[in-house]
Short mmCIF file of C-alpha atoms in Angstrom, two decimals:
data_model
loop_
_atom_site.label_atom_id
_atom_site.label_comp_id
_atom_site.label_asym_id
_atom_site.label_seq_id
_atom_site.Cartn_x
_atom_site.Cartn_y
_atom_site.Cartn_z
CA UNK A 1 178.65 112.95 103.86
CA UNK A 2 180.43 116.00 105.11
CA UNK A 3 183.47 116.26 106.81
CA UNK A 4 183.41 118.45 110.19
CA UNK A 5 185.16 120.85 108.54
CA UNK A 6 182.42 121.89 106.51
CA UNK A 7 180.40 122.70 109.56
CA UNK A 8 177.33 119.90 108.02
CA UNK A 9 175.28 118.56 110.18
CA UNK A 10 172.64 116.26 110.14
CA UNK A 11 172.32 112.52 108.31
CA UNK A 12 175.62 113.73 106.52
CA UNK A 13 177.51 114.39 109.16
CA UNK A 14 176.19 110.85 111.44
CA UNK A 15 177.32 109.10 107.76
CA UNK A 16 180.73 110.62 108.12
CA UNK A 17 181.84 109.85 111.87
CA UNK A 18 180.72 106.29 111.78
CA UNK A 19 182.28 105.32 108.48
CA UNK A 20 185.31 107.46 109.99
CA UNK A 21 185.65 105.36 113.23
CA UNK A 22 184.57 102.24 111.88
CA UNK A 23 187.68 102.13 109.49
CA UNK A 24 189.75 102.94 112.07
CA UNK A 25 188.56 99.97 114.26
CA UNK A 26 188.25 97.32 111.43
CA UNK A 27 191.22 97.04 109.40
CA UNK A 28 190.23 92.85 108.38
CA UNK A 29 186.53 93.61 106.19
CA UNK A 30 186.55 95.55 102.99
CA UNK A 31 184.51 99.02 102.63
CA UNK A 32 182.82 100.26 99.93
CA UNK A 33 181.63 104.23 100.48
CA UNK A 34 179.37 105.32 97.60
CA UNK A 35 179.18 109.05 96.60
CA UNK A 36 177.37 110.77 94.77
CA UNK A 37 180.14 113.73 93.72
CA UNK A 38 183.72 113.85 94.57
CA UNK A 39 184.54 114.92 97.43
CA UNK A 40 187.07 116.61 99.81
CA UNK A 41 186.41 113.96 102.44
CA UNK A 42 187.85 111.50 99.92
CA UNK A 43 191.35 111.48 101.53
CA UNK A 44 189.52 111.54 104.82
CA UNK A 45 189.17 107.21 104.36
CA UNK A 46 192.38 106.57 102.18
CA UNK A 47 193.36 102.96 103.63
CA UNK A 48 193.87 99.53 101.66
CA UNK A 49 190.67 97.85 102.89
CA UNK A 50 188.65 101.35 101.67
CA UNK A 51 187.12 101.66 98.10
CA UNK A 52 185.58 104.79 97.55
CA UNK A 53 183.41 104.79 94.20
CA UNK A 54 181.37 107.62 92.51
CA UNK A 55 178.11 107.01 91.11
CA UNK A 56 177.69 107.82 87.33
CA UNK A 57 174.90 110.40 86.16
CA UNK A 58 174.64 111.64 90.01
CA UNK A 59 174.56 115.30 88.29
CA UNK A 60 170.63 114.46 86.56
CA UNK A 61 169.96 113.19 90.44
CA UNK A 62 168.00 116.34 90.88
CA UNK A 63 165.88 115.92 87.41
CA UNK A 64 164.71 112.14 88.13
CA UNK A 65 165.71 111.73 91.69
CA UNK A 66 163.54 108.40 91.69
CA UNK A 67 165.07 107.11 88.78
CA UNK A 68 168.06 107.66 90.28
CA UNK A 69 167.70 106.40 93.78
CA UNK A 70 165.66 103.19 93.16
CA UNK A 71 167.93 102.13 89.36
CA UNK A 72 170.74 103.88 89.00
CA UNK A 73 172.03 103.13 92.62
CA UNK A 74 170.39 99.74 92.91
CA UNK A 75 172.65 98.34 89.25
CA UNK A 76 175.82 100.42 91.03
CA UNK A 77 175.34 98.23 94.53
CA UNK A 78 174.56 94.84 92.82
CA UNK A 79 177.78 95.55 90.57
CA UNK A 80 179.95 94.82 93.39
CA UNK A 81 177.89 91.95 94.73
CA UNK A 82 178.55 93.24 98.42
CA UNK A 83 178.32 91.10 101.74
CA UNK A 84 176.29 93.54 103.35
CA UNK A 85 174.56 96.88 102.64
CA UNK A 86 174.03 99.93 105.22
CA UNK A 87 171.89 102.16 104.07
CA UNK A 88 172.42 104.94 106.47
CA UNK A 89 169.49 106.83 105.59
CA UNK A 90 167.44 104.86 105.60
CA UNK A 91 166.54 104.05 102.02
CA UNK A 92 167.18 100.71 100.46
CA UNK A 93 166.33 100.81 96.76
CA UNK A 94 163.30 98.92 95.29
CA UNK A 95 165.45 96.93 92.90
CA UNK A 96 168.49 95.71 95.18
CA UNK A 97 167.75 92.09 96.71
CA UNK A 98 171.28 92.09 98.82
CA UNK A 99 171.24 91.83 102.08
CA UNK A 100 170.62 95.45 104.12
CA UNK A 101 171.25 97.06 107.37
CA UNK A 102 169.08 100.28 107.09
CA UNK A 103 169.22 103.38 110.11
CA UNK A 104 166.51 105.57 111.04
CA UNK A 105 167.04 109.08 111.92
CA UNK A 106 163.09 110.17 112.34
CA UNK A 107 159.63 109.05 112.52
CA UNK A 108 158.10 112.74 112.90
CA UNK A 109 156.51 112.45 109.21
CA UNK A 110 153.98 109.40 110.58
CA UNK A 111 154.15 111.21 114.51
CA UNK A 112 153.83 115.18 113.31
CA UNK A 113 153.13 114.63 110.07
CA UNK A 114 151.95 118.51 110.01
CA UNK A 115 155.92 119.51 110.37
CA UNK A 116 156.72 117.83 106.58
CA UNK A 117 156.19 118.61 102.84
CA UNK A 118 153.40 116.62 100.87
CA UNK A 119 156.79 115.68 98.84
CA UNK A 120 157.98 114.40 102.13
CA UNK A 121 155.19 112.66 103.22
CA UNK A 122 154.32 110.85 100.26
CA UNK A 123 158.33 110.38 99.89
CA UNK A 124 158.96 108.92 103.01
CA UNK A 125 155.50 106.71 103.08
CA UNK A 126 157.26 104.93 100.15
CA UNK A 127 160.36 104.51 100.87
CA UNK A 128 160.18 103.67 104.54
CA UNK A 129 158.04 100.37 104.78
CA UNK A 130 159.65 98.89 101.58
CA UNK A 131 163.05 99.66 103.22
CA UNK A 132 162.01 98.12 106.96
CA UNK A 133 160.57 95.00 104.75
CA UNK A 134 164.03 94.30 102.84
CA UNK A 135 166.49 95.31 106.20
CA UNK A 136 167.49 92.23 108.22
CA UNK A 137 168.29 94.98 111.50
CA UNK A 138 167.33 98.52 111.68
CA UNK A 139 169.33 100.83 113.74
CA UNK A 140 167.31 103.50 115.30
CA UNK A 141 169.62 106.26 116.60
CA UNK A 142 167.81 106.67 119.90
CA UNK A 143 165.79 104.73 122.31
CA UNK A 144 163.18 107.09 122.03
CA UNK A 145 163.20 106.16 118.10
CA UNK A 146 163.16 102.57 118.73
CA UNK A 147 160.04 102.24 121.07
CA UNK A 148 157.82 104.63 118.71
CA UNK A 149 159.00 102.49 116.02
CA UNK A 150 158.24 99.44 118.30
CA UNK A 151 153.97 101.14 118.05
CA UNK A 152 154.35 101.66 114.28
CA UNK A 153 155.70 98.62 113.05
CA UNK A 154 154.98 95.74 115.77
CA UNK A 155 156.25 93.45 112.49
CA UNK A 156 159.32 94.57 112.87
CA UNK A 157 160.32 94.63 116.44
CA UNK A 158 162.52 91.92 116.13
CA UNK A 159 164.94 93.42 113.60
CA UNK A 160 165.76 96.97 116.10
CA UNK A 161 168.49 97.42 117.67
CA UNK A 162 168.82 101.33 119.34
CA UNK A 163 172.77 102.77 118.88
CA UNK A 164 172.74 106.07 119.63
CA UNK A 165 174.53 108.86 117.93
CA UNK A 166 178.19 110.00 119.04
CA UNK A 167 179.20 113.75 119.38
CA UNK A 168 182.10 115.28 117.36
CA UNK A 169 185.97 115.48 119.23
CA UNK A 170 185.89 119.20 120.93
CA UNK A 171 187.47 120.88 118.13
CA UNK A 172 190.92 123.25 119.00
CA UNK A 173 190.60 126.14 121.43
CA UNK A 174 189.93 129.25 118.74
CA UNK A 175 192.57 132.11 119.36
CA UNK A 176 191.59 135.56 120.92
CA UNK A 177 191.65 137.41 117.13
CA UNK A 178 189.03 134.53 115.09
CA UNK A 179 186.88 134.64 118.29
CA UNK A 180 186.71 138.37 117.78
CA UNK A 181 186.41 138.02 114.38
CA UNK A 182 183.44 135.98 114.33
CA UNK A 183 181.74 137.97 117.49
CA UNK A 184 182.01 141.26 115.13
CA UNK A 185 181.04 139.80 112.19
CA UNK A 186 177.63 139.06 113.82
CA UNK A 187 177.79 142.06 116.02
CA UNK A 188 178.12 140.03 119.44
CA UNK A 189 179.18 139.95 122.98
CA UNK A 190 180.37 137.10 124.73
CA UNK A 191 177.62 135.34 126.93
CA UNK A 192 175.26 138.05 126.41
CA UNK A 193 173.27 135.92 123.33
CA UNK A 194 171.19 132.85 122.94
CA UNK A 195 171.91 130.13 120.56
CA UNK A 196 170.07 128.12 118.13
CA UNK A 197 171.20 126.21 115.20
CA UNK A 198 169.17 123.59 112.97
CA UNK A 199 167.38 124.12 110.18
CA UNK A 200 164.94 126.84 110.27
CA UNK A 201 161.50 124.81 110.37
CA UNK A 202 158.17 124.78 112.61
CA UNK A 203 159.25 121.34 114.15
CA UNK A 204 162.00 123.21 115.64
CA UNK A 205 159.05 125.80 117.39
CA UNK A 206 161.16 128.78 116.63
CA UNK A 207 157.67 131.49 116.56
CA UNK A 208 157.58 129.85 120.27
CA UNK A 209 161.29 130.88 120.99
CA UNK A 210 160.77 134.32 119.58
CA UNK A 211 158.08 135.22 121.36
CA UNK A 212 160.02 134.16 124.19
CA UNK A 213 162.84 136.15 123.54
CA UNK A 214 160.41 139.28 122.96
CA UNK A 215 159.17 138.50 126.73
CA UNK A 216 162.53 138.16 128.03
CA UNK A 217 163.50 141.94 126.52
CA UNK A 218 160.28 143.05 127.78
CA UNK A 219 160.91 142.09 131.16
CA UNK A 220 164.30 142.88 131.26
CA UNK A 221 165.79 146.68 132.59
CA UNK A 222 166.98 148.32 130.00
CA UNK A 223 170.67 147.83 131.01
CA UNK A 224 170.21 144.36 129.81
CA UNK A 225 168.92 144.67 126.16
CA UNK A 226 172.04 144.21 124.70
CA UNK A 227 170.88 140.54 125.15
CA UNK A 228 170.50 139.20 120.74
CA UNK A 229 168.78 135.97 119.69
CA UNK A 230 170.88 134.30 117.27
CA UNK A 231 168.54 131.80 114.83
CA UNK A 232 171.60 129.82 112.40
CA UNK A 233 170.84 127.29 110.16
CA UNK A 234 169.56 126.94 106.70
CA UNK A 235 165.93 127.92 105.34
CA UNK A 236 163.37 124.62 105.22
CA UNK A 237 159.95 123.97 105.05
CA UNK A 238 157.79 126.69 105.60
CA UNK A 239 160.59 128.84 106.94
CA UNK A 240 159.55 131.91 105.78
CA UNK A 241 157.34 132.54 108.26
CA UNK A 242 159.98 132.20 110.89
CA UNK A 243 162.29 134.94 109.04
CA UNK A 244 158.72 136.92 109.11
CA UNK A 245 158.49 136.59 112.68
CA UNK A 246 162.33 137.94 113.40
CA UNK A 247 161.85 140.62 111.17
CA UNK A 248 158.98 142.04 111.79
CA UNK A 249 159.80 141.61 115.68
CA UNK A 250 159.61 144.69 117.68
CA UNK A 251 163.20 143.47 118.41
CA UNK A 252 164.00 142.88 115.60
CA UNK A 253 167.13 144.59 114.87
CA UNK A 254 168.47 142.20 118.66
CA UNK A 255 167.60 138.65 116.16
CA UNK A 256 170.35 137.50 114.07
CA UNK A 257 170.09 135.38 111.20
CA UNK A 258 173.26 134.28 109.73
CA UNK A 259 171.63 131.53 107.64
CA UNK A 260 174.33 128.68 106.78
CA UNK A 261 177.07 129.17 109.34
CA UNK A 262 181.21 127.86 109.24
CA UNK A 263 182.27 125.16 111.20
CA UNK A 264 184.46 127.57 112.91
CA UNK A 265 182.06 130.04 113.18
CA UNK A 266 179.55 127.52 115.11
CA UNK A 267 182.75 126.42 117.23
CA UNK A 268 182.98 130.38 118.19
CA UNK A 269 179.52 130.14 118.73
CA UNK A 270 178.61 127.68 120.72
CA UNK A 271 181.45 128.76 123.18
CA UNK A 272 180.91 132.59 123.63
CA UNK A 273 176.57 132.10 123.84
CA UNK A 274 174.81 132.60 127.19
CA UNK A 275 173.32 129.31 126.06
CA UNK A 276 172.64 126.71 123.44
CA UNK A 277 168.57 126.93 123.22
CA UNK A 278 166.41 123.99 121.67
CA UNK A 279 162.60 124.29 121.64
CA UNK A 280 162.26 121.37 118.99
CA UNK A 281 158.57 119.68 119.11
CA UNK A 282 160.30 116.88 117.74
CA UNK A 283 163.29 115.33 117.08
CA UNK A 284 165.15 111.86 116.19
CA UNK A 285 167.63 112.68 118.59
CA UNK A 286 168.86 115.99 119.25
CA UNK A 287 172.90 116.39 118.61
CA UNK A 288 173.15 119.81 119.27
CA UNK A 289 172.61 119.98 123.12
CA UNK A 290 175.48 117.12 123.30
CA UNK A 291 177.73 119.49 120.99
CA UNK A 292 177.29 122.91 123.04
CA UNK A 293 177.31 120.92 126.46
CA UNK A 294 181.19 119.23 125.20
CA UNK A 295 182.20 123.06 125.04
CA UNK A 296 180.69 123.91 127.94
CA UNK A 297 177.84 126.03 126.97
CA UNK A 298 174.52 125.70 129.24
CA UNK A 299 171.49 124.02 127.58
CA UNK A 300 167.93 125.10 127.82
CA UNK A 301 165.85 122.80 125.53
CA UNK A 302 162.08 121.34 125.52
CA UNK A 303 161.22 119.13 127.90
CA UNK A 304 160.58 116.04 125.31
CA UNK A 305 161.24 111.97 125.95
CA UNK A 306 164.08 112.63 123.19
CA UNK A 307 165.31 115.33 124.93
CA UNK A 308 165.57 113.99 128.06
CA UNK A 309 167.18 110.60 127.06
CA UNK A 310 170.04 112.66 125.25
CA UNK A 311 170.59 115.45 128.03
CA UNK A 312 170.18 112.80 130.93
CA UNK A 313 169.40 115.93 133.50
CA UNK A 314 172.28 118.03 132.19
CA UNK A 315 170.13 120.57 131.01
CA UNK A 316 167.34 122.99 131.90
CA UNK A 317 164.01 121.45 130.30
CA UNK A 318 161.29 123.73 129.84
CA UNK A 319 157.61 122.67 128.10
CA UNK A 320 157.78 123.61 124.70
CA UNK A 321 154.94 125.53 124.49
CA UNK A 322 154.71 127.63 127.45
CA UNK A 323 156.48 130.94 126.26
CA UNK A 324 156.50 132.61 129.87
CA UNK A 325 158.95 129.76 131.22
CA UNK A 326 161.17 130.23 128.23
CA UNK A 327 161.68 133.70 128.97
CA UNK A 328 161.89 133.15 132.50
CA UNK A 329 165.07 129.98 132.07
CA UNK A 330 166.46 133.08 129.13
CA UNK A 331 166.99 135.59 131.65
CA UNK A 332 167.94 133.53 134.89
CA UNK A 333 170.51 131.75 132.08
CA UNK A 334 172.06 135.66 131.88
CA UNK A 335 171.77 136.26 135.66
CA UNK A 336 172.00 133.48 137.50
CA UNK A 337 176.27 132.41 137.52
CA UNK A 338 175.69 129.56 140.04
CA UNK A 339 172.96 127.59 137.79
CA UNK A 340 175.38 127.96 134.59
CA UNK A 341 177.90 126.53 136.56
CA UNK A 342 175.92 123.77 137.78
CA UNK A 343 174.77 123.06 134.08
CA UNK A 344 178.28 123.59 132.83
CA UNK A 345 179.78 120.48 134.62
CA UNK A 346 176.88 118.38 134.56
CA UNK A 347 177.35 119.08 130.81
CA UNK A 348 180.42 118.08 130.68
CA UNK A 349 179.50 114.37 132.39
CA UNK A 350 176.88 113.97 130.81
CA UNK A 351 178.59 114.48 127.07
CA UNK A 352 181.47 111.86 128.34
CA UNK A 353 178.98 108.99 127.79
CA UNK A 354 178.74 109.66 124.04
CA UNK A 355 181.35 109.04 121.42
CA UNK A 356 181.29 108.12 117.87
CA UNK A 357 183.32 105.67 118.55
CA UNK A 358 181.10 103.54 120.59
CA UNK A 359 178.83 104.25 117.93
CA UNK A 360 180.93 102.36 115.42
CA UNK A 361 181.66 99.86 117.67
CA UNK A 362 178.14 98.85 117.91
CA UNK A 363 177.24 99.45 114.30
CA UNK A 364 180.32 97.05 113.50
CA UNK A 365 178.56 94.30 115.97
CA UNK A 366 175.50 94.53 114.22
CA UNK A 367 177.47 93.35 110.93
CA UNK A 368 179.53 90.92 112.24
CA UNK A 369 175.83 89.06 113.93
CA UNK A 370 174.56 89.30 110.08
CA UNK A 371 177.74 87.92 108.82
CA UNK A 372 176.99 84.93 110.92
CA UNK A 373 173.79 84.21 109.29
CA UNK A 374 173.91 81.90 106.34
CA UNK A 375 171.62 82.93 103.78
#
């Protein structure tokens, strides 16, 4: 898990906010938080009902990663003969009979499979229906999630529950000199750059969003192309041929990519950008748009069911694959003060109806209902 601090995102970070809340709302069970290193976030859970425990021989997890996910972790769990087990992601070793809670963050490999690794395809087929078989409930993180795994696995259907994600507390108001720090270490000007961050993948459509932003420039006077595209996030699969794309752009020098960024650096960010942009063809859930709209940032992102379950109509929606209407949301985004308004307080509603909190709250109900059941 990472702390926010560490500006991680993803499974890490969901892992991290609901074990955070939930100890602060359940001071009567006992916790158990597994890791596989130590960690900074270690102090993060210091209370008397918390027991945080590092896993032996983590360091070879990279050499024999199966070894060390299905036996290592599975004689670790049974060790301290536990009530319940939540495997947050998903996987619930072969070898551990106790009884599981598992959450799903994505279907895409059976949806798109075309998006994922032969590694993760073949990785995931494994792992998956052996963990949905063993789970007595199976959080899906959105409803979206839920109903496609409703069509997958009909077997199941009676073990889902949907909780969606929460989104992080708006971190502190950044001074004047780290805002300007940050906007000249990336050569920027406020509101005069689009925003993505994720990890740099064709799921997330970014040759679509270039193209886009190449159309926008193209279209735009000349006073205007001061206007940068600004791709953060680390490299995945197949993401060379997005860094391709940006460099050989005829605009290229106007796309930055800062790779890995800071948490304070995203915080900086996501408040000084024209506007958060998400062209995903697919996602689980989609926590960025809920992250730039609790800053206030203006959020145009593909018109998917995910999508619009998470933004709720608090964001411009545009098909993912038609490139003129990207350009054409980019440069209204820049010129049009009235629509960011409008999107920057319907932002703001619409982000009040998450919290991580809730989250926890609903995660803990699911435990309690499993505590109930005599085995």
């Amino acid at each position: 898990m990472y702390s926010p601090e560490s500006g991680g995102a993803g499974v890490p970070h969901y892992i991290f906010h609901v074990a955070k809340n939930l100890l602060a709302i359940d001071r009567q069970n006992e916790y158990f938080l597994f890791f596989d290193e130590k960690s900074a976030v270690w102090d993060e859970f210091k209370a008397p009902n918390v027991h945080c425990v590092l896993i032996s021989g983590a360091r070879f997890r990279r050499f024999l990663p199966l070894v060390y996910s299905q036996l290592v972790y599975a004689w670790v769990l049974r060790r301290f003969k536990l009530d319940i087990f939540h495997a947050t992601n998903t996987g619930i070793p072969y070898f551990y009979r106790g009884r599981s809670i598992t959450t799903v963050h994505d279907l895409g490999v059976y949806l798109r499979p075309e998006f994922f690794s032969w590694g993760q395809r073949l990785g995931t087929r494994l792992i998956f229906p052996h963990s949905f078989r063993r789970a007595a409930k199976i959080i899906l993180v959105s409803w979206l999630l839920a109903d496609d795994m409703n069509h997958l696995f009909p077997e199941y259907r009676h073990k889902l529950t949907a909780i969606q994600e929460g989104v992080s507390p708006v971190r502190e108001t950044p001074t004047v000199a780290e805002t300007d720090a940050v906007m000249e270490k990336f050569q920027l000007r406020r509101e005069k750059f689009f925003l993505f961050i994720g990890t740099l993948e064709p799921r997330k459509n970014l040759l679509r969003l270039i193209a886009a932003f190449e159309k926008a420039m193209d279209d735009t006077p000349s006073a205007w192309r001061e206007l940068k595209l600004v791709l953060a996030g680390r490299p995945g699969y197949r993401s060379a041929e997005i860094v391709a794309a940006a460099r050989h752009s005829r605009y290229a020098r106007f796309i930055i990519l800062p790779g890995y960024i800071s948490a304070q650096e995203k915080n900086i960010l996501l408040r000084e950008a024209a506007a958060f942009v998400f062209p995903s063809l697919w996602e689980g859930f989609g926590l960025g748009n809920l992250e730039a709209m609790a800053v206030g940032t203006p959020v145009i992102a593909s018109d998917i069911p995910v999508v619009r379950e998470i933004t709720g109509g608090a964001a411009t929606l545009v098909h993912p694959e038609d490139i003129f209407s990207w350009s054409k949301r980019m440069r209204s985004m820049v010129t049009n003060k009235e629509m960011r308004e409008r999107l920057h307080q319907a932002g703001y509603r619409r982000v009040s109806l998450f919290s991580w909190k809730l989250c926890a709250q609903q995660t803990l109900a699911e435990y309690e209902k499993l505590q109930k059941i005599k085995v």
